[in-house]
Amino acid sequence: KRDYQASLQELKTLSRQDQQITSAMQEVMKTEGVPSWNAETGEIEVGVEKSARHQVMPYDFKRPERVARDQLRAIETLHDVFARNLQTALSGQLRTIIDCKVASVDQLTFSEFINSLPNPTVFTVLSCDPLVGSFIFEINHIIAFPIYERLLGAGRASNVQPERPLSEVEWKVLQKIIDTALSIMKEVWTNIVSVDFKIRTRESNPQIMQIFSANEPVISVVLELAMGEHKGYLNICIPVMCIESVMEKI
């Protein structure tokens, strides 16, 4: 009788161990996507359970993200300061109320940035010594022409803006505004690196300025510029390759 009870107890122990092993194997097979047999339903199951350790995230190889979100926020904060200082400087220079604020900071490809710009526009390529490469500084013509008229002494700018490139005289007059902006840019970048921004070239049609490959990652900083009833955008393009050497400081 004792032998029978011992054998029965041993069988129960083996049964429990078998159930534990089977359960563990099923968990592994579900996690790894291996087919398993469900004893209750009599069906073969295939599936990968959702797990925090095995989350699949989408990745677009045409838009590689090389700048962390906290770095983008730091660049946005830097340009918030730039916008406030530019607002103050232009209000004094133009003797009227200017409103300037950051509208967005995004990571794009160079082709996406170029395609977002109007044509014609006020497009300048900047050298950025000691950094390698070039920044881009652009002012929409719908706000550039009212600023031009204000610089010439007009009390109120025209409501209709010409759809044409700037003349040589208009470029020279607006050069004062661009120089003011570049001087302020240099000041706000000093906390990261001392950069000497200078105009390398200028153009009215951004589509012909293919200075980087189409898929080159860039940071697009868009500022909204308003003077009375006239509103437009000021765009700054920062190629990621230009600031990689100082990225840990951002």
PDB file of C-alpha atoms in Angstrom:
ATOM      1  CA  LYS A   1       0.000   0.000   0.000  1.00  0.00           C
ATOM      2  CA  ARG A   2       2.843   2.365   0.901  1.00  0.00           C
ATOM      3  CA  ASP A   3       4.531   1.570  -2.438  1.00  0.00           C
ATOM      4  CA  TYR A   4       1.279   2.406  -4.231  1.00  0.00           C
ATOM      5  CA  GLN A   5       0.914   5.763  -2.425  1.00  0.00           C
ATOM      6  CA  ALA A   6       4.547   6.650  -3.092  1.00  0.00           C
ATOM      7  CA  SER A   7       4.108   5.864  -6.780  1.00  0.00           C
ATOM      8  CA  LEU A   8       0.911   7.943  -6.903  1.00  0.00           C
ATOM      9  CA  GLN A   9       2.668  10.902  -5.249  1.00  0.00           C
ATOM     10  CA  GLU A  10       5.559  10.612  -7.692  1.00  0.00           C
ATOM     11  CA  LEU A  11       3.137  10.608 -10.636  1.00  0.00           C
ATOM     12  CA  LYS A  12       1.434  13.767  -9.318  1.00  0.00           C
ATOM     13  CA  THR A  13       4.804  15.491  -8.936  1.00  0.00           C
ATOM     14  CA  LEU A  14       5.826  14.524 -12.471  1.00  0.00           C
ATOM     15  CA  SER A  15       2.479  15.754 -13.792  1.00  0.00           C
ATOM     16  CA  ARG A  16       2.916  19.164 -12.157  1.00  0.00           C
ATOM     17  CA  GLN A  17       6.467  19.454 -13.514  1.00  0.00           C
ATOM     18  CA  ASP A  18       5.220  18.494 -16.965  1.00  0.00           C
ATOM     19  CA  GLN A  19       2.537  21.198 -16.825  1.00  0.00           C
ATOM     20  CA  GLN A  20       5.093  23.806 -15.759  1.00  0.00           C
ATOM     21  CA  ILE A  21       7.479  22.847 -18.567  1.00  0.00           C
ATOM     22  CA  THR A  22       4.656  22.868 -21.127  1.00  0.00           C
ATOM     23  CA  SER A  23       3.456  26.289 -19.960  1.00  0.00           C
ATOM     24  CA  ALA A  24       6.985  27.720 -20.105  1.00  0.00           C
ATOM     25  CA  MET A  25       7.545  26.310 -23.600  1.00  0.00           C
ATOM     26  CA  GLN A  26       4.266  27.810 -24.830  1.00  0.00           C
ATOM     27  CA  GLU A  27       5.263  31.231 -23.483  1.00  0.00           C
ATOM     28  CA  VAL A  28       8.611  31.038 -25.272  1.00  0.00           C
ATOM     29  CA  MET A  29       6.989  29.913 -28.529  1.00  0.00           C
ATOM     30  CA  LYS A  30       4.430  32.714 -28.404  1.00  0.00           C
ATOM     31  CA  THR A  31       7.115  35.297 -27.710  1.00  0.00           C
ATOM     32  CA  GLU A  32       9.369  34.069 -30.523  1.00  0.00           C
ATOM     33  CA  GLY A  33       6.516  33.484 -32.994  1.00  0.00           C
ATOM     34  CA  VAL A  34       6.886  29.679 -33.032  1.00  0.00           C
ATOM     35  CA  PRO A  35       3.675  27.642 -33.727  1.00  0.00           C
ATOM     36  CA  SER A  36       2.257  25.995 -30.606  1.00  0.00           C
ATOM     37  CA  TRP A  37      -0.628  23.600 -29.893  1.00  0.00           C
ATOM     38  CA  ASN A  38      -3.438  24.776 -27.624  1.00  0.00           C
ATOM     39  CA  ALA A  39      -4.621  21.774 -25.612  1.00  0.00           C
ATOM     40  CA  GLU A  40      -7.920  23.457 -24.727  1.00  0.00           C
ATOM     41  CA  THR A  41      -8.991  24.427 -28.256  1.00  0.00           C
ATOM     42  CA  GLY A  42      -7.069  21.774 -30.161  1.00  0.00           C
ATOM     43  CA  GLU A  43      -5.745  24.458 -32.540  1.00  0.00           C
ATOM     44  CA  ILE A  44      -2.235  25.482 -33.573  1.00  0.00           C
ATOM     45  CA  GLU A  45      -1.442  29.063 -32.597  1.00  0.00           C
ATOM     46  CA  VAL A  46       1.176  31.367 -34.083  1.00  0.00           C
ATOM     47  CA  GLY A  47       1.813  34.772 -32.579  1.00  0.00           C
ATOM     48  CA  VAL A  48       4.205  37.132 -30.947  1.00  0.00           C
ATOM     49  CA  GLU A  49       3.028  38.639 -27.736  1.00  0.00           C
ATOM     50  CA  LYS A  50       3.469  42.382 -27.318  1.00  0.00           C
ATOM     51  CA  SER A  51       6.330  43.091 -25.008  1.00  0.00           C
ATOM     52  CA  ALA A  52       8.152  46.226 -24.033  1.00  0.00           C
ATOM     53  CA  ARG A  53      11.381  44.403 -24.858  1.00  0.00           C
ATOM     54  CA  HIS A  54      10.321  43.599 -28.419  1.00  0.00           C
ATOM     55  CA  GLN A  55       8.529  46.695 -29.695  1.00  0.00           C
ATOM     56  CA  VAL A  56       8.893  47.323 -33.434  1.00  0.00           C
ATOM     57  CA  MET A  57       9.250  51.012 -34.307  1.00  0.00           C
ATOM     58  CA  PRO A  58       8.848  52.425 -37.847  1.00  0.00           C
ATOM     59  CA  TYR A  59      11.976  53.965 -39.401  1.00  0.00           C
ATOM     60  CA  ASP A  60      12.106  56.013 -42.587  1.00  0.00           C
ATOM     61  CA  PHE A  61      15.532  55.628 -44.188  1.00  0.00           C
ATOM     62  CA  LYS A  62      14.832  58.658 -46.395  1.00  0.00           C
ATOM     63  CA  ARG A  63      14.472  60.801 -43.250  1.00  0.00           C
ATOM     64  CA  PRO A  64      17.118  59.637 -40.789  1.00  0.00           C
ATOM     65  CA  GLU A  65      16.697  61.316 -37.410  1.00  0.00           C
ATOM     66  CA  ARG A  66      20.136  62.340 -36.228  1.00  0.00           C
ATOM     67  CA  VAL A  67      19.052  64.970 -33.705  1.00  0.00           C
ATOM     68  CA  ALA A  68      17.497  63.982 -30.378  1.00  0.00           C
ATOM     69  CA  ARG A  69      14.257  65.598 -29.256  1.00  0.00           C
ATOM     70  CA  ASP A  70      15.882  67.348 -26.315  1.00  0.00           C
ATOM     71  CA  GLN A  71      18.436  68.853 -28.722  1.00  0.00           C
ATOM     72  CA  LEU A  72      15.613  70.092 -30.962  1.00  0.00           C
ATOM     73  CA  ARG A  73      13.995  71.694 -27.920  1.00  0.00           C
ATOM     74  CA  ALA A  74      17.313  73.353 -27.052  1.00  0.00           C
ATOM     75  CA  ILE A  75      17.574  74.739 -30.600  1.00  0.00           C
ATOM     76  CA  GLU A  76      13.998  76.006 -30.318  1.00  0.00           C
ATOM     77  CA  THR A  77      14.847  77.748 -27.030  1.00  0.00           C
ATOM     78  CA  LEU A  78      17.918  79.321 -28.659  1.00  0.00           C
ATOM     79  CA  HIS A  79      15.783  80.706 -31.483  1.00  0.00           C
ATOM     80  CA  ASP A  80      13.138  81.949 -29.056  1.00  0.00           C
ATOM     81  CA  VAL A  81      15.870  84.257 -27.751  1.00  0.00           C
ATOM     82  CA  PHE A  82      16.843  85.115 -31.345  1.00  0.00           C
ATOM     83  CA  ALA A  83      13.205  85.977 -32.187  1.00  0.00           C
ATOM     84  CA  ARG A  84      12.801  88.275 -29.163  1.00  0.00           C
ATOM     85  CA  ASN A  85      16.082  90.083 -29.846  1.00  0.00           C
ATOM     86  CA  LEU A  86      15.280  90.426 -33.557  1.00  0.00           C
ATOM     87  CA  GLN A  87      11.834  91.783 -32.727  1.00  0.00           C
ATOM     88  CA  THR A  88      13.375  94.481 -30.536  1.00  0.00           C
ATOM     89  CA  ALA A  89      16.077  95.384 -33.076  1.00  0.00           C
ATOM     90  CA  LEU A  90      13.728  95.565 -36.083  1.00  0.00           C
ATOM     91  CA  SER A  91      11.122  97.585 -34.161  1.00  0.00           C
ATOM     92  CA  GLY A  92      13.794 100.216 -33.534  1.00  0.00           C
ATOM     93  CA  GLN A  93      15.290 100.007 -37.015  1.00  0.00           C
ATOM     94  CA  LEU A  94      11.943 100.283 -38.811  1.00  0.00           C
ATOM     95  CA  ARG A  95      10.333 102.570 -36.213  1.00  0.00           C
ATOM     96  CA  THR A  96       7.207 100.495 -36.025  1.00  0.00           C
ATOM     97  CA  ILE A  97       5.922  97.527 -34.035  1.00  0.00           C
ATOM     98  CA  ILE A  98       7.368  94.227 -35.227  1.00  0.00           C
ATOM     99  CA  ASP A  99       6.202  90.862 -33.910  1.00  0.00           C
ATOM    100  CA  CYS A 100       8.563  87.894 -34.276  1.00  0.00           C
ATOM    101  CA  LYS A 101       8.112  84.421 -32.790  1.00  0.00           C
ATOM    102  CA  VAL A 102       9.165  80.839 -33.453  1.00  0.00           C
ATOM    103  CA  ALA A 103       6.462  78.991 -35.411  1.00  0.00           C
ATOM    104  CA  SER A 104       8.137  75.563 -35.629  1.00  0.00           C
ATOM    105  CA  VAL A 105      11.397  73.642 -35.344  1.00  0.00           C
ATOM    106  CA  ASP A 106      11.513  70.370 -37.291  1.00  0.00           C
ATOM    107  CA  GLN A 107      13.969  67.882 -38.690  1.00  0.00           C
ATOM    108  CA  LEU A 108      13.509  67.546 -42.454  1.00  0.00           C
ATOM    109  CA  THR A 109      15.438  66.570 -45.533  1.00  0.00           C
ATOM    110  CA  PHE A 110      17.024  69.346 -47.579  1.00  0.00           C
ATOM    111  CA  SER A 111      14.601  68.751 -50.472  1.00  0.00           C
ATOM    112  CA  GLU A 112      11.614  69.087 -48.125  1.00  0.00           C
ATOM    113  CA  PHE A 113      12.984  72.369 -46.807  1.00  0.00           C
ATOM    114  CA  ILE A 114      13.578  73.776 -50.304  1.00  0.00           C
ATOM    115  CA  ASN A 115      10.108  72.706 -51.475  1.00  0.00           C
ATOM    116  CA  SER A 116       8.517  74.506 -48.515  1.00  0.00           C
ATOM    117  CA  LEU A 117       9.862  77.892 -49.673  1.00  0.00           C
ATOM    118  CA  PRO A 118       8.042  80.307 -51.987  1.00  0.00           C
ATOM    119  CA  ASN A 119       9.445  81.350 -55.344  1.00  0.00           C
ATOM    120  CA  PRO A 120      10.588  84.092 -55.722  1.00  0.00           C
ATOM    121  CA  THR A 121      11.970  84.789 -52.268  1.00  0.00           C
ATOM    122  CA  VAL A 122      14.914  86.377 -50.440  1.00  0.00           C
ATOM    123  CA  PHE A 123      17.291  83.406 -50.218  1.00  0.00           C
ATOM    124  CA  THR A 124      20.831  83.686 -48.835  1.00  0.00           C
ATOM    125  CA  VAL A 125      23.487  81.030 -48.235  1.00  0.00           C
ATOM    126  CA  LEU A 126      25.650  81.752 -45.194  1.00  0.00           C
ATOM    127  CA  SER A 127      29.167  80.733 -44.334  1.00  0.00           C
ATOM    128  CA  CYS A 128      29.427  79.706 -40.679  1.00  0.00           C
ATOM    129  CA  ASP A 129      33.110  79.605 -39.750  1.00  0.00           C
ATOM    130  CA  PRO A 130      34.501  77.718 -37.879  1.00  0.00           C
ATOM    131  CA  LEU A 131      31.695  75.227 -38.589  1.00  0.00           C
ATOM    132  CA  VAL A 132      31.903  73.218 -41.799  1.00  0.00           C
ATOM    133  CA  GLY A 133      29.233  73.813 -44.430  1.00  0.00           C
ATOM    134  CA  SER A 134      26.584  76.504 -44.827  1.00  0.00           C
ATOM    135  CA  PHE A 135      23.429  77.762 -43.133  1.00  0.00           C
ATOM    136  CA  ILE A 136      20.495  79.128 -45.140  1.00  0.00           C
ATOM    137  CA  PHE A 137      18.624  82.310 -44.228  1.00  0.00           C
ATOM    138  CA  GLU A 138      15.403  83.111 -46.104  1.00  0.00           C
ATOM    139  CA  ILE A 139      12.753  85.841 -45.843  1.00  0.00           C
ATOM    140  CA  ASN A 140       9.412  85.445 -47.641  1.00  0.00           C
ATOM    141  CA  HIS A 141       8.963  88.157 -50.258  1.00  0.00           C
ATOM    142  CA  ILE A 142       5.447  88.931 -48.923  1.00  0.00           C
ATOM    143  CA  ILE A 143       7.048  90.437 -45.803  1.00  0.00           C
ATOM    144  CA  ALA A 144      10.363  91.469 -47.403  1.00  0.00           C
ATOM    145  CA  PHE A 145       8.744  94.032 -49.715  1.00  0.00           C
ATOM    146  CA  PRO A 146       6.766  95.781 -46.930  1.00  0.00           C
ATOM    147  CA  ILE A 147      10.003  95.963 -44.901  1.00  0.00           C
ATOM    148  CA  TYR A 148      11.782  97.412 -47.963  1.00  0.00           C
ATOM    149  CA  GLU A 149       9.116 100.097 -48.358  1.00  0.00           C
ATOM    150  CA  ARG A 150       9.331 100.913 -44.654  1.00  0.00           C
ATOM    151  CA  LEU A 151      13.102 101.311 -44.896  1.00  0.00           C
ATOM    152  CA  LEU A 152      12.555 103.847 -47.695  1.00  0.00           C
ATOM    153  CA  GLY A 153      10.293 105.896 -45.415  1.00  0.00           C
ATOM    154  CA  ALA A 154       6.816 104.737 -46.451  1.00  0.00           C
ATOM    155  CA  GLY A 155       4.257 105.356 -43.717  1.00  0.00           C
ATOM    156  CA  ARG A 156       2.209 102.383 -44.832  1.00  0.00           C
ATOM    157  CA  ALA A 157       3.349  99.554 -47.089  1.00  0.00           C
ATOM    158  CA  SER A 158       1.325  98.541 -50.147  1.00  0.00           C
ATOM    159  CA  ASN A 159      -1.165  95.708 -49.712  1.00  0.00           C
ATOM    160  CA  VAL A 160      -0.190  94.155 -53.055  1.00  0.00           C
ATOM    161  CA  GLN A 161       3.347  92.761 -53.320  1.00  0.00           C
ATOM    162  CA  PRO A 162       5.051  92.241 -56.703  1.00  0.00           C
ATOM    163  CA  GLU A 163       5.573  88.634 -57.807  1.00  0.00           C
ATOM    164  CA  ARG A 164       9.121  89.111 -59.041  1.00  0.00           C
ATOM    165  CA  PRO A 165      12.727  88.707 -57.863  1.00  0.00           C
ATOM    166  CA  LEU A 166      14.406  91.563 -56.007  1.00  0.00           C
ATOM    167  CA  SER A 167      16.305  94.135 -58.002  1.00  0.00           C
ATOM    168  CA  GLU A 168      19.939  94.916 -57.165  1.00  0.00           C
ATOM    169  CA  VAL A 169      18.859  98.106 -55.357  1.00  0.00           C
ATOM    170  CA  GLU A 170      16.256  96.228 -53.313  1.00  0.00           C
ATOM    171  CA  TRP A 171      18.851  93.624 -52.325  1.00  0.00           C
ATOM    172  CA  LYS A 172      21.199  96.350 -51.091  1.00  0.00           C
ATOM    173  CA  VAL A 173      18.484  98.025 -49.024  1.00  0.00           C
ATOM    174  CA  LEU A 174      17.346  94.749 -47.438  1.00  0.00           C
ATOM    175  CA  GLN A 175      20.980  93.909 -46.721  1.00  0.00           C
ATOM    176  CA  LYS A 176      20.622  96.118 -43.615  1.00  0.00           C
ATOM    177  CA  ILE A 177      17.889  93.864 -42.212  1.00  0.00           C
ATOM    178  CA  ILE A 178      19.819  90.691 -43.033  1.00  0.00           C
ATOM    179  CA  ASP A 179      22.988  92.063 -41.416  1.00  0.00           C
ATOM    180  CA  THR A 180      21.006  92.895 -38.267  1.00  0.00           C
ATOM    181  CA  ALA A 181      19.601  89.348 -38.142  1.00  0.00           C
ATOM    182  CA  LEU A 182      23.022  87.740 -38.683  1.00  0.00           C
ATOM    183  CA  SER A 183      24.549  89.849 -35.925  1.00  0.00           C
ATOM    184  CA  ILE A 184      21.863  88.649 -33.490  1.00  0.00           C
ATOM    185  CA  MET A 185      22.301  85.048 -34.681  1.00  0.00           C
ATOM    186  CA  LYS A 186      25.990  85.299 -33.855  1.00  0.00           C
ATOM    187  CA  GLU A 187      25.165  86.541 -30.345  1.00  0.00           C
ATOM    188  CA  VAL A 188      22.711  83.760 -29.505  1.00  0.00           C
ATOM    189  CA  TRP A 189      25.008  81.029 -30.865  1.00  0.00           C
ATOM    190  CA  THR A 190      27.900  82.238 -28.698  1.00  0.00           C
ATOM    191  CA  ASN A 191      26.775  80.042 -25.774  1.00  0.00           C
ATOM    192  CA  ILE A 192      27.338  76.979 -27.996  1.00  0.00           C
ATOM    193  CA  VAL A 193      30.091  78.087 -30.368  1.00  0.00           C
ATOM    194  CA  SER A 194      31.349  81.418 -31.680  1.00  0.00           C
ATOM    195  CA  VAL A 195      30.131  81.485 -35.288  1.00  0.00           C
ATOM    196  CA  ASP A 196      30.911  84.148 -37.881  1.00  0.00           C
ATOM    197  CA  PHE A 197      27.872  84.299 -40.179  1.00  0.00           C
ATOM    198  CA  LYS A 198      28.479  85.948 -43.554  1.00  0.00           C
ATOM    199  CA  ILE A 199      26.536  85.923 -46.813  1.00  0.00           C
ATOM    200  CA  ARG A 200      28.205  83.566 -49.249  1.00  0.00           C
ATOM    201  CA  THR A 201      25.690  83.859 -52.079  1.00  0.00           C
ATOM    202  CA  ARG A 202      22.120  85.055 -52.664  1.00  0.00           C
ATOM    203  CA  GLU A 203      19.318  83.993 -54.959  1.00  0.00           C
ATOM    204  CA  SER A 204      15.621  84.576 -55.622  1.00  0.00           C
ATOM    205  CA  ASN A 205      14.782  81.060 -56.825  1.00  0.00           C
ATOM    206  CA  PRO A 206      15.531  78.486 -54.099  1.00  0.00           C
ATOM    207  CA  GLN A 207      14.944  75.554 -56.456  1.00  0.00           C
ATOM    208  CA  ILE A 208      18.233  76.124 -58.279  1.00  0.00           C
ATOM    209  CA  MET A 209      20.281  76.217 -55.066  1.00  0.00           C
ATOM    210  CA  GLN A 210      21.079  72.510 -54.700  1.00  0.00           C
ATOM    211  CA  ILE A 211      23.980  72.986 -52.296  1.00  0.00           C
ATOM    212  CA  PHE A 212      23.248  69.729 -50.437  1.00  0.00           C
ATOM    213  CA  SER A 213      21.990  66.302 -51.462  1.00  0.00           C
ATOM    214  CA  ALA A 214      18.201  65.955 -51.500  1.00  0.00           C
ATOM    215  CA  ASN A 215      18.134  63.567 -48.513  1.00  0.00           C
ATOM    216  CA  GLU A 216      20.597  65.521 -46.353  1.00  0.00           C
ATOM    217  CA  PRO A 217      19.085  65.899 -42.840  1.00  0.00           C
ATOM    218  CA  VAL A 218      18.529  69.517 -41.842  1.00  0.00           C
ATOM    219  CA  ILE A 219      16.895  71.378 -38.972  1.00  0.00           C
ATOM    220  CA  SER A 220      14.245  73.803 -40.194  1.00  0.00           C
ATOM    221  CA  VAL A 221      13.560  76.798 -37.943  1.00  0.00           C
ATOM    222  CA  VAL A 222      10.491  78.792 -39.012  1.00  0.00           C
ATOM    223  CA  LEU A 223       9.818  82.219 -37.490  1.00  0.00           C
ATOM    224  CA  GLU A 224       6.642  84.197 -38.031  1.00  0.00           C
ATOM    225  CA  LEU A 225       7.341  87.856 -38.791  1.00  0.00           C
ATOM    226  CA  ALA A 226       4.560  90.453 -38.673  1.00  0.00           C
ATOM    227  CA  MET A 227       4.524  94.202 -39.307  1.00  0.00           C
ATOM    228  CA  GLY A 228       1.043  95.585 -38.893  1.00  0.00           C
ATOM    229  CA  GLU A 229      -1.262  93.777 -41.313  1.00  0.00           C
ATOM    230  CA  HIS A 230       1.654  92.240 -43.210  1.00  0.00           C
ATOM    231  CA  LYS A 231       2.759  88.758 -42.194  1.00  0.00           C
ATOM    232  CA  GLY A 232       5.326  86.332 -43.556  1.00  0.00           C
ATOM    233  CA  TYR A 233       7.929  83.793 -42.532  1.00  0.00           C
ATOM    234  CA  LEU A 234      11.638  83.812 -41.947  1.00  0.00           C
ATOM    235  CA  ASN A 235      13.263  80.406 -42.459  1.00  0.00           C
ATOM    236  CA  ILE A 236      16.622  79.216 -41.157  1.00  0.00           C
ATOM    237  CA  CYS A 237      18.065  75.928 -42.412  1.00  0.00           C
ATOM    238  CA  ILE A 238      20.729  74.268 -40.255  1.00  0.00           C
ATOM    239  CA  PRO A 239      22.288  71.180 -41.893  1.00  0.00           C
ATOM    240  CA  VAL A 240      22.924  68.535 -39.233  1.00  0.00           C
ATOM    241  CA  MET A 241      26.399  67.861 -40.633  1.00  0.00           C
ATOM    242  CA  CYS A 242      27.351  71.492 -39.882  1.00  0.00           C
ATOM    243  CA  ILE A 243      26.673  71.219 -36.147  1.00  0.00           C
ATOM    244  CA  GLU A 244      27.678  67.599 -35.487  1.00  0.00           C
ATOM    245  CA  SER A 245      30.999  68.717 -33.999  1.00  0.00           C
ATOM    246  CA  VAL A 246      29.189  70.811 -31.337  1.00  0.00           C
ATOM    247  CA  MET A 247      26.128  68.608 -30.855  1.00  0.00           C
ATOM    248  CA  GLU A 248      27.110  67.584 -27.316  1.00  0.00           C
ATOM    249  CA  LYS A 249      26.992  71.278 -26.294  1.00  0.00           C
ATOM    250  CA  ILE A 250      23.409  71.730 -27.471  1.00  0.00           C
TER     251      ILE A 250
END
